[in-house]
Short mmCIF file of C-alpha atoms and ligand atoms in Angstrom, two decimals:
data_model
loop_
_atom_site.label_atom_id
_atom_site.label_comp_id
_atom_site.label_asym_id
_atom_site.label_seq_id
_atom_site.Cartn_x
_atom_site.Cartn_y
_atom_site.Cartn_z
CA UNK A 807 77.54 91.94 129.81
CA UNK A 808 79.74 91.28 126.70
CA UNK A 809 83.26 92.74 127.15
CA UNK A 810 83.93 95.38 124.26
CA UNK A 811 87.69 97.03 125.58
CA UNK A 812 91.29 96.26 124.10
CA UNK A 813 94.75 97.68 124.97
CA UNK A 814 96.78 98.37 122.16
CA UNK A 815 100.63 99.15 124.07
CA UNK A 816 99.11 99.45 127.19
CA UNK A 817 96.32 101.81 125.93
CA UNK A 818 92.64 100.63 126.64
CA UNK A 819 89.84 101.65 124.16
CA UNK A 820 86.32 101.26 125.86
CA UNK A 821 85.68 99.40 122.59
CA UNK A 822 87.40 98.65 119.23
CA UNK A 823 85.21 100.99 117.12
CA UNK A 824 86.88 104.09 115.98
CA UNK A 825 87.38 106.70 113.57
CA UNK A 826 89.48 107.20 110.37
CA UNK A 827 91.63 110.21 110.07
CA UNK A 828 90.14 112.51 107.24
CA UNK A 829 86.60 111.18 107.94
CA UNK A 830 85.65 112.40 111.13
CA UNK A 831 86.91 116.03 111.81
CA UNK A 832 88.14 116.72 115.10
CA UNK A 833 85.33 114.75 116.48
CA UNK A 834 82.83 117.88 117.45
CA UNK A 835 81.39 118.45 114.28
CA UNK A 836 79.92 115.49 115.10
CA UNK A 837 78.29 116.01 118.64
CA UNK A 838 75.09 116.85 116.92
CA UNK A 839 74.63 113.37 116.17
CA UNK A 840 76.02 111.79 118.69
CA UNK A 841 78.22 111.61 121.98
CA UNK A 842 82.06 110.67 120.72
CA UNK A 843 82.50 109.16 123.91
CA UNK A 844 80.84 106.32 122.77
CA UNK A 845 83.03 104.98 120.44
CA UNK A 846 87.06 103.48 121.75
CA UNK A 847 88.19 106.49 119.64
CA UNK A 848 88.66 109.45 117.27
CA UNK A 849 91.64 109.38 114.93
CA UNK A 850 91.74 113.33 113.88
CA UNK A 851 92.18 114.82 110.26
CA UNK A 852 96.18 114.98 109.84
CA UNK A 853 98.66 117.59 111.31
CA UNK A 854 101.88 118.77 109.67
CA UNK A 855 104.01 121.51 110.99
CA UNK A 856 102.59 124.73 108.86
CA UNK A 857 99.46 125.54 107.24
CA UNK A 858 99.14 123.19 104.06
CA UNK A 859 95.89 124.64 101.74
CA UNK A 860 95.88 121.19 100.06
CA UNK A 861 95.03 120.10 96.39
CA UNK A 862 93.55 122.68 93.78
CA UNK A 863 89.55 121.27 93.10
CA UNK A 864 88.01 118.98 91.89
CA UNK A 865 89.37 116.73 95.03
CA UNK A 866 87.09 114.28 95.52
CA UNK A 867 85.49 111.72 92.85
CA UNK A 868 82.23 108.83 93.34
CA UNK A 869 83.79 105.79 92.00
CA UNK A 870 81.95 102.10 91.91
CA UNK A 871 81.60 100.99 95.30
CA UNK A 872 84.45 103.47 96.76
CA UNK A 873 85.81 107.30 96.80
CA UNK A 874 88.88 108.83 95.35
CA UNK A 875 90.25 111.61 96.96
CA UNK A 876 93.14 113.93 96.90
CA UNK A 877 92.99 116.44 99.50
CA UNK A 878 96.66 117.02 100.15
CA UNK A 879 96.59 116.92 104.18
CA UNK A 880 94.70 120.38 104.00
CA UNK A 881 95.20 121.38 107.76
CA UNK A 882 95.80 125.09 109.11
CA UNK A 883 99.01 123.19 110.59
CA UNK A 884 100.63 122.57 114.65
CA UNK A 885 100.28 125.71 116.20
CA UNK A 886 96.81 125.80 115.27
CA UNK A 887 96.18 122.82 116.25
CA UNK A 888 97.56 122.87 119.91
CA UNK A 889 95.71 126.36 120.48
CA UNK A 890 92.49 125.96 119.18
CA UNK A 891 91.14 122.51 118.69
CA UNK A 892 93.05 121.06 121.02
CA UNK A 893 91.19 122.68 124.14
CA UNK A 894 87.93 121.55 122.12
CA UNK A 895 88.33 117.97 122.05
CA UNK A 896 90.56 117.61 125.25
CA UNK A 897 88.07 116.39 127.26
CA UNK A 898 86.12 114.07 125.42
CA UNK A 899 85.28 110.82 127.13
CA UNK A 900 87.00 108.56 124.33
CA UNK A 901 90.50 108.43 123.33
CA UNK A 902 91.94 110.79 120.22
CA UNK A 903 94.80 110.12 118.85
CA UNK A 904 96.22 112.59 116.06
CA UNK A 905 97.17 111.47 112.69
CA UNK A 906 100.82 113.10 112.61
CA UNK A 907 102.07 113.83 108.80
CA UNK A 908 104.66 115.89 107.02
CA UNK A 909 107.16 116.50 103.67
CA UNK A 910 110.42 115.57 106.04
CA UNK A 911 111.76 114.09 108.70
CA UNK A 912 112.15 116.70 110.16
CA UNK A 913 108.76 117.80 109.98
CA UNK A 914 107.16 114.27 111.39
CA UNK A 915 109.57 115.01 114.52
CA UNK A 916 108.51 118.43 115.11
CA UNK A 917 104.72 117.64 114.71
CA UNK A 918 105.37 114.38 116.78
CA UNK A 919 107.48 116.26 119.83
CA UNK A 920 104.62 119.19 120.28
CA UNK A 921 102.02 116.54 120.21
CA UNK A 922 103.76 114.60 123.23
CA UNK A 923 103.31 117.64 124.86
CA UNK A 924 99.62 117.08 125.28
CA UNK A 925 98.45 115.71 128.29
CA UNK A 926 95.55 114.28 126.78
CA UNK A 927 96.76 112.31 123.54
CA UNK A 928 97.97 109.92 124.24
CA UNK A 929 98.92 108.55 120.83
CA UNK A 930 99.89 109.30 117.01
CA UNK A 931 99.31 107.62 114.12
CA UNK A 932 101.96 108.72 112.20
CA UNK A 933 101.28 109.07 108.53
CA UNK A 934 103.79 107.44 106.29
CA UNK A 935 100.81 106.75 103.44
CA UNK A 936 99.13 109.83 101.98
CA UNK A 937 99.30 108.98 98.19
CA UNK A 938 98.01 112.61 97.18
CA UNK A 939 101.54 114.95 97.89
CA UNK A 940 104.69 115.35 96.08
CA UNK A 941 107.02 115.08 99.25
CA UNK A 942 106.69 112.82 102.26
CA UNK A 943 103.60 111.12 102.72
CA UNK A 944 103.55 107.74 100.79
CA UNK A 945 107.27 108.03 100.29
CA UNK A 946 108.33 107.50 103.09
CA UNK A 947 105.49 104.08 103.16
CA UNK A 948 106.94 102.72 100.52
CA UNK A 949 110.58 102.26 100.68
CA UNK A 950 111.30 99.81 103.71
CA UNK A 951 114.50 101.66 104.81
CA UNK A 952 112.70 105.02 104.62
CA UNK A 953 109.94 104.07 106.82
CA UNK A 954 112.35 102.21 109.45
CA UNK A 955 114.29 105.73 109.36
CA UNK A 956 111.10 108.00 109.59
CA UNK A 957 109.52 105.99 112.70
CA UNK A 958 112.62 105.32 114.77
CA UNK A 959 113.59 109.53 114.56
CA UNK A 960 109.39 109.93 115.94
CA UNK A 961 110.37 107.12 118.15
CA UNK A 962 113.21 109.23 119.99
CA UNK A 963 110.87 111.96 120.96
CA UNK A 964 107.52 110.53 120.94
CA UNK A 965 106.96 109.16 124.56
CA UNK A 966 103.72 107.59 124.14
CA UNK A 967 101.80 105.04 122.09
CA UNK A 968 103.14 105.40 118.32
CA UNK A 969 100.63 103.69 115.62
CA UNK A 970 102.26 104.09 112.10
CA UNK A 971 99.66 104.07 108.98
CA UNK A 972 100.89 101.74 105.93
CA UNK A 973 100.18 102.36 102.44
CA UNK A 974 98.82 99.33 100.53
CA UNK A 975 100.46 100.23 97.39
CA UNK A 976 103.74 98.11 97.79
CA UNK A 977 104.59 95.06 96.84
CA UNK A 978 105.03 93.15 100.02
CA UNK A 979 103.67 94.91 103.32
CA UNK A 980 104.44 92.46 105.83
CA UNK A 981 107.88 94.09 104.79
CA UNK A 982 106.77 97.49 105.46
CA UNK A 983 105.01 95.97 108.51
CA UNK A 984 108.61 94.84 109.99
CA UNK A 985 110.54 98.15 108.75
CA UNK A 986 108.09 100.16 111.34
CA UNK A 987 108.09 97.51 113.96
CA UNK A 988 111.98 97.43 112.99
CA UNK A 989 111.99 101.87 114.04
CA UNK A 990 110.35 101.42 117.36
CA UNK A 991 106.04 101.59 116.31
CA UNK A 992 103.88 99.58 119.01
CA UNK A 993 100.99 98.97 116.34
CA UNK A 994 100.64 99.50 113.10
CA UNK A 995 97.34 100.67 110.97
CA UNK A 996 96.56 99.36 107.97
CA UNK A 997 95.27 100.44 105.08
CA UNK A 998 95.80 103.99 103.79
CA UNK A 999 94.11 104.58 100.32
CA UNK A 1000 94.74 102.72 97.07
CA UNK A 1001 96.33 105.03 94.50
CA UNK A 1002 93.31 105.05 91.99
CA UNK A 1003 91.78 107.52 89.23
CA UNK A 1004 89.14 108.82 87.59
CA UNK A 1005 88.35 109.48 84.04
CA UNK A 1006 86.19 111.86 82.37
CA UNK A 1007 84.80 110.59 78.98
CA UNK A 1008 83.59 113.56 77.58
CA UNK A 1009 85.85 116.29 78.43
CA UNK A 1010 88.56 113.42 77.93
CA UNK A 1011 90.10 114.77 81.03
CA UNK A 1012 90.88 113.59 84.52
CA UNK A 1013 88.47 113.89 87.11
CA UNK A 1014 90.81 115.00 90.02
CA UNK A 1015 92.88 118.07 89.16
CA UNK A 1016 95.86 115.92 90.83
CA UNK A 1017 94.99 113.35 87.89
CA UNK A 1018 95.54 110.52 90.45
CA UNK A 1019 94.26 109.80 94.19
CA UNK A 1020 93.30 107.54 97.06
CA UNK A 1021 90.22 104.95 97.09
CA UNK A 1022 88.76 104.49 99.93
CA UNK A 1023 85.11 102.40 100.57
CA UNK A 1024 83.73 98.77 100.07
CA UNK A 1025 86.01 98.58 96.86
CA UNK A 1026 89.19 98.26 98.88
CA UNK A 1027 87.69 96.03 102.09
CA UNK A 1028 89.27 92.52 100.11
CA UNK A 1029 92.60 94.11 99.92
CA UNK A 1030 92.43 95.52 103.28
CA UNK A 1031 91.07 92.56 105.25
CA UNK A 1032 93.95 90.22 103.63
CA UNK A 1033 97.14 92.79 104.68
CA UNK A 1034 95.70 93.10 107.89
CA UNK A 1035 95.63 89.05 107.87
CA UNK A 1036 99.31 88.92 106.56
CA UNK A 1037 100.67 91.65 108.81
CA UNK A 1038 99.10 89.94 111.93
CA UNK A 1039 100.46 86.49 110.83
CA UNK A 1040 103.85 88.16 110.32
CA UNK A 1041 104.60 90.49 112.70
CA UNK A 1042 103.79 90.75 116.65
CA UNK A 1043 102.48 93.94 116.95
CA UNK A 1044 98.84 95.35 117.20
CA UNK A 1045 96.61 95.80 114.53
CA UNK A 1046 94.25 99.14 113.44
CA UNK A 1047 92.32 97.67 110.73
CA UNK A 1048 90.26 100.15 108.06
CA UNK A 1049 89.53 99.97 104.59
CA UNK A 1050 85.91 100.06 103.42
CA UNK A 1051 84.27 99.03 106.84
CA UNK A 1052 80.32 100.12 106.36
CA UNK A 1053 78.54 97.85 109.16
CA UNK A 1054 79.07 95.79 112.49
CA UNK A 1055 79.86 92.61 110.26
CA UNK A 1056 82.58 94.39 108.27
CA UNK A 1057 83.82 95.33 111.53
CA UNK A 1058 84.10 91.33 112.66
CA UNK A 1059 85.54 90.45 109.44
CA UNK A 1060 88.41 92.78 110.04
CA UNK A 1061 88.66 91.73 113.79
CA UNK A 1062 88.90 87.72 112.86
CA UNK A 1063 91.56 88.53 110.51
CA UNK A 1064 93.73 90.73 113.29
CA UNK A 1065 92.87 93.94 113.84
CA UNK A 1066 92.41 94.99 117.96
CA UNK A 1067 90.62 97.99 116.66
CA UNK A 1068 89.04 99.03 113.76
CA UNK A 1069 88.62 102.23 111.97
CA UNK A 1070 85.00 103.65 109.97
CA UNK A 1071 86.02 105.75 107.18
CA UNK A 1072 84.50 106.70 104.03
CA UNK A 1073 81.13 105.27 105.68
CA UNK A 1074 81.04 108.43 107.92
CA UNK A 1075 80.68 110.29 104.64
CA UNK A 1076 76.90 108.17 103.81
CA UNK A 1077 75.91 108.25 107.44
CA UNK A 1078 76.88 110.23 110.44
CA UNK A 1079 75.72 107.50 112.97
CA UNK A 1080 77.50 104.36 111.14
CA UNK A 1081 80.30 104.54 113.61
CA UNK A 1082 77.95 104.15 116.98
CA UNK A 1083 75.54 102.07 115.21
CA UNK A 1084 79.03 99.21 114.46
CA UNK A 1085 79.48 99.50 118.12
CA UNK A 1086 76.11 97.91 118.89
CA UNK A 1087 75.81 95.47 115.96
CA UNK A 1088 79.38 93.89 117.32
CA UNK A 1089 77.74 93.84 120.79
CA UNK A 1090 74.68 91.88 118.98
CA UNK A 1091 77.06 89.97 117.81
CA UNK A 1092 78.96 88.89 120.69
CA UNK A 1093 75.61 87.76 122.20
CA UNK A 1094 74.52 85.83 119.50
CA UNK A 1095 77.72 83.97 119.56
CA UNK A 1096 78.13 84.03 122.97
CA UNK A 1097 81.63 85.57 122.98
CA UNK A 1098 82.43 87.08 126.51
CA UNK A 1099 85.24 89.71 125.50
CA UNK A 1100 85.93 91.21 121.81
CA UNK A 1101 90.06 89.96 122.17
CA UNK A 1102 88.83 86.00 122.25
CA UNK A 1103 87.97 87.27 118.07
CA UNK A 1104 91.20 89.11 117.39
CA UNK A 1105 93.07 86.82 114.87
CA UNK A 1106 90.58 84.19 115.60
CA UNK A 1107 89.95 83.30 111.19
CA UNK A 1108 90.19 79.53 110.74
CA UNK A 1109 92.01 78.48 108.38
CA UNK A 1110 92.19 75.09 108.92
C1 LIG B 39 94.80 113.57 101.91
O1 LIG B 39 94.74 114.53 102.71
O2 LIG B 39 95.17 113.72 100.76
C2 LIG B 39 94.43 112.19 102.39
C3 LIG B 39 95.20 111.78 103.57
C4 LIG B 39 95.81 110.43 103.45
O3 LIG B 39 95.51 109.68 102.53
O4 LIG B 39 96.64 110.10 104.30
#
């Protein structure tokens, strides 16, 4: 039997596959595929403190090989979430971990401090990296100072396992990977959307009413697999590694370079099962190559 868990802080995950925030729901619009508990874990759709409606439409955009989006953290906001999804997902046999955003500091805190509050999260991913809003969000991912101030005020009230999710669109992010290790984060996910856009030739117009937006899909995995690579060289802290991960080989590639656990994005948009189906392809995998437990492949690219 091939050994599929990892403990990020202290955390186990049954197995390394999970899913992106934004991708995925809350998890039960997908039990009529299949059981969540299958997979190491479900990162939910973001939470800020108040109802957000997000961007005006069009919000999404096909591009070559990827997907640009600009939702705008559309949520119905913390209250909402603690009184009615939360009792729906509580008790699924997988972890879930809440993607935590906001416009201040203030907000992140708030949003962070209720969520600590539930017995059965037991982590955040706090989003420092949304490209698509005027305050907060990829602000704060950007500026190393900001997002060493951001995580270490989460930090103070946030008891459990705190992920933060890094934008790719800076100019070094093994220094953003050090500013959130620097505030307190015990692992660090990487990588948010590429700030992208779309162009319509004959209306001569933008595509996405917010003219700009995230790319997500098999367009960013090159990007994606080297910062997770540099961060994991750089800095000693666990790796969530997503960007453009379709199959169980993707899902390897991301592993070898550093990632503990990996997230399925865009690729839950194509097909519902993707996320179950990586879980048994990396089990293949492991028997092919005769690898007893998934952590002998974490970091394990030669470079030599
Ligand atoms: C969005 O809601 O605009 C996307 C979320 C994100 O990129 O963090």
């Amino acid at each position: 039997m091939s050994d599929l868990s990892v403990n990020i802080a202290g955390l186990t995950f049954k197995n390394p596959v999970t899913t992106a925030s934004g991708t995925f729901g809350y998890g039960e619009e997908f039990r009529e595929f299949f059981d969540p508990g299958e997979l190491g874990g479900i990162f939910v759709k973001a939470v800020t403190g108040k109802n957000r409606d997000g961007n005006a439409y069009p919000r999404m955009a096909e591009t070559p090989s990827g997907m640009l989006n600009s939702v705008g953290l559309q949520n119905k906001g913390i209250d909402h979430f603690c009184r009615e999804i939360y009792p729906k997902i509580k008790d699924f046999d997988t972890r879930v971990i809440v993607n935590v955003s906001g416009s201040t500091i203030e907000e992140y805190v708030e949003v962070a401090e209720r969520i600590n509050e539930l017995e059965n999260i037991p982590s955040i991913e706090l989003n420092i990296s949304c490209p698509n809003v005027k305050l907060g969000g990829m602000a704060f991912g950007t500026v190393p100072a900001m997002a060493t101030e951001v995580t270490a005020a989460v930090r103070k009230v946030y008891k459990k396992v705190l992920m933060v999710k890094l934008s790719p669109n800076v100019t070094s992010i093994t220094e953003l990977a050090k500013a959130v290790a620097d505030g307190g984060a015990d692992a660090i996910t990487l990588i948010n959307t590429l700030l992208g856009m779309a162009i319509d030739a004959e209306r001569r117009r933008p595509v996405l009413s917010t003219i700009t937006g995230g790319l997500s899909g098999p367009a960013i995995k090159p990007v994606a697999l080297r910062m997770v690579w540099q961060v994991h060289k750089a800095v000693n802290l666990p790796i969530v590694g997503l960007g453009g991960i379709m199959n169980a080989t993707d899902a390897i590639e991301f592993i070898l370079a550093g990632a503990s656990v990996i997230q399925v994005g865009t690729a839950n948009f194509i097909d519902p099962m993707v996320s179950v189906n990586i879980v048994r392809g990396i089990e293949d995998y492991m028997k092919r190559h005769n690898v007893g437990a998934i952590t002998e492949l974490v970091g394990a690219l030669r470079t030599d």
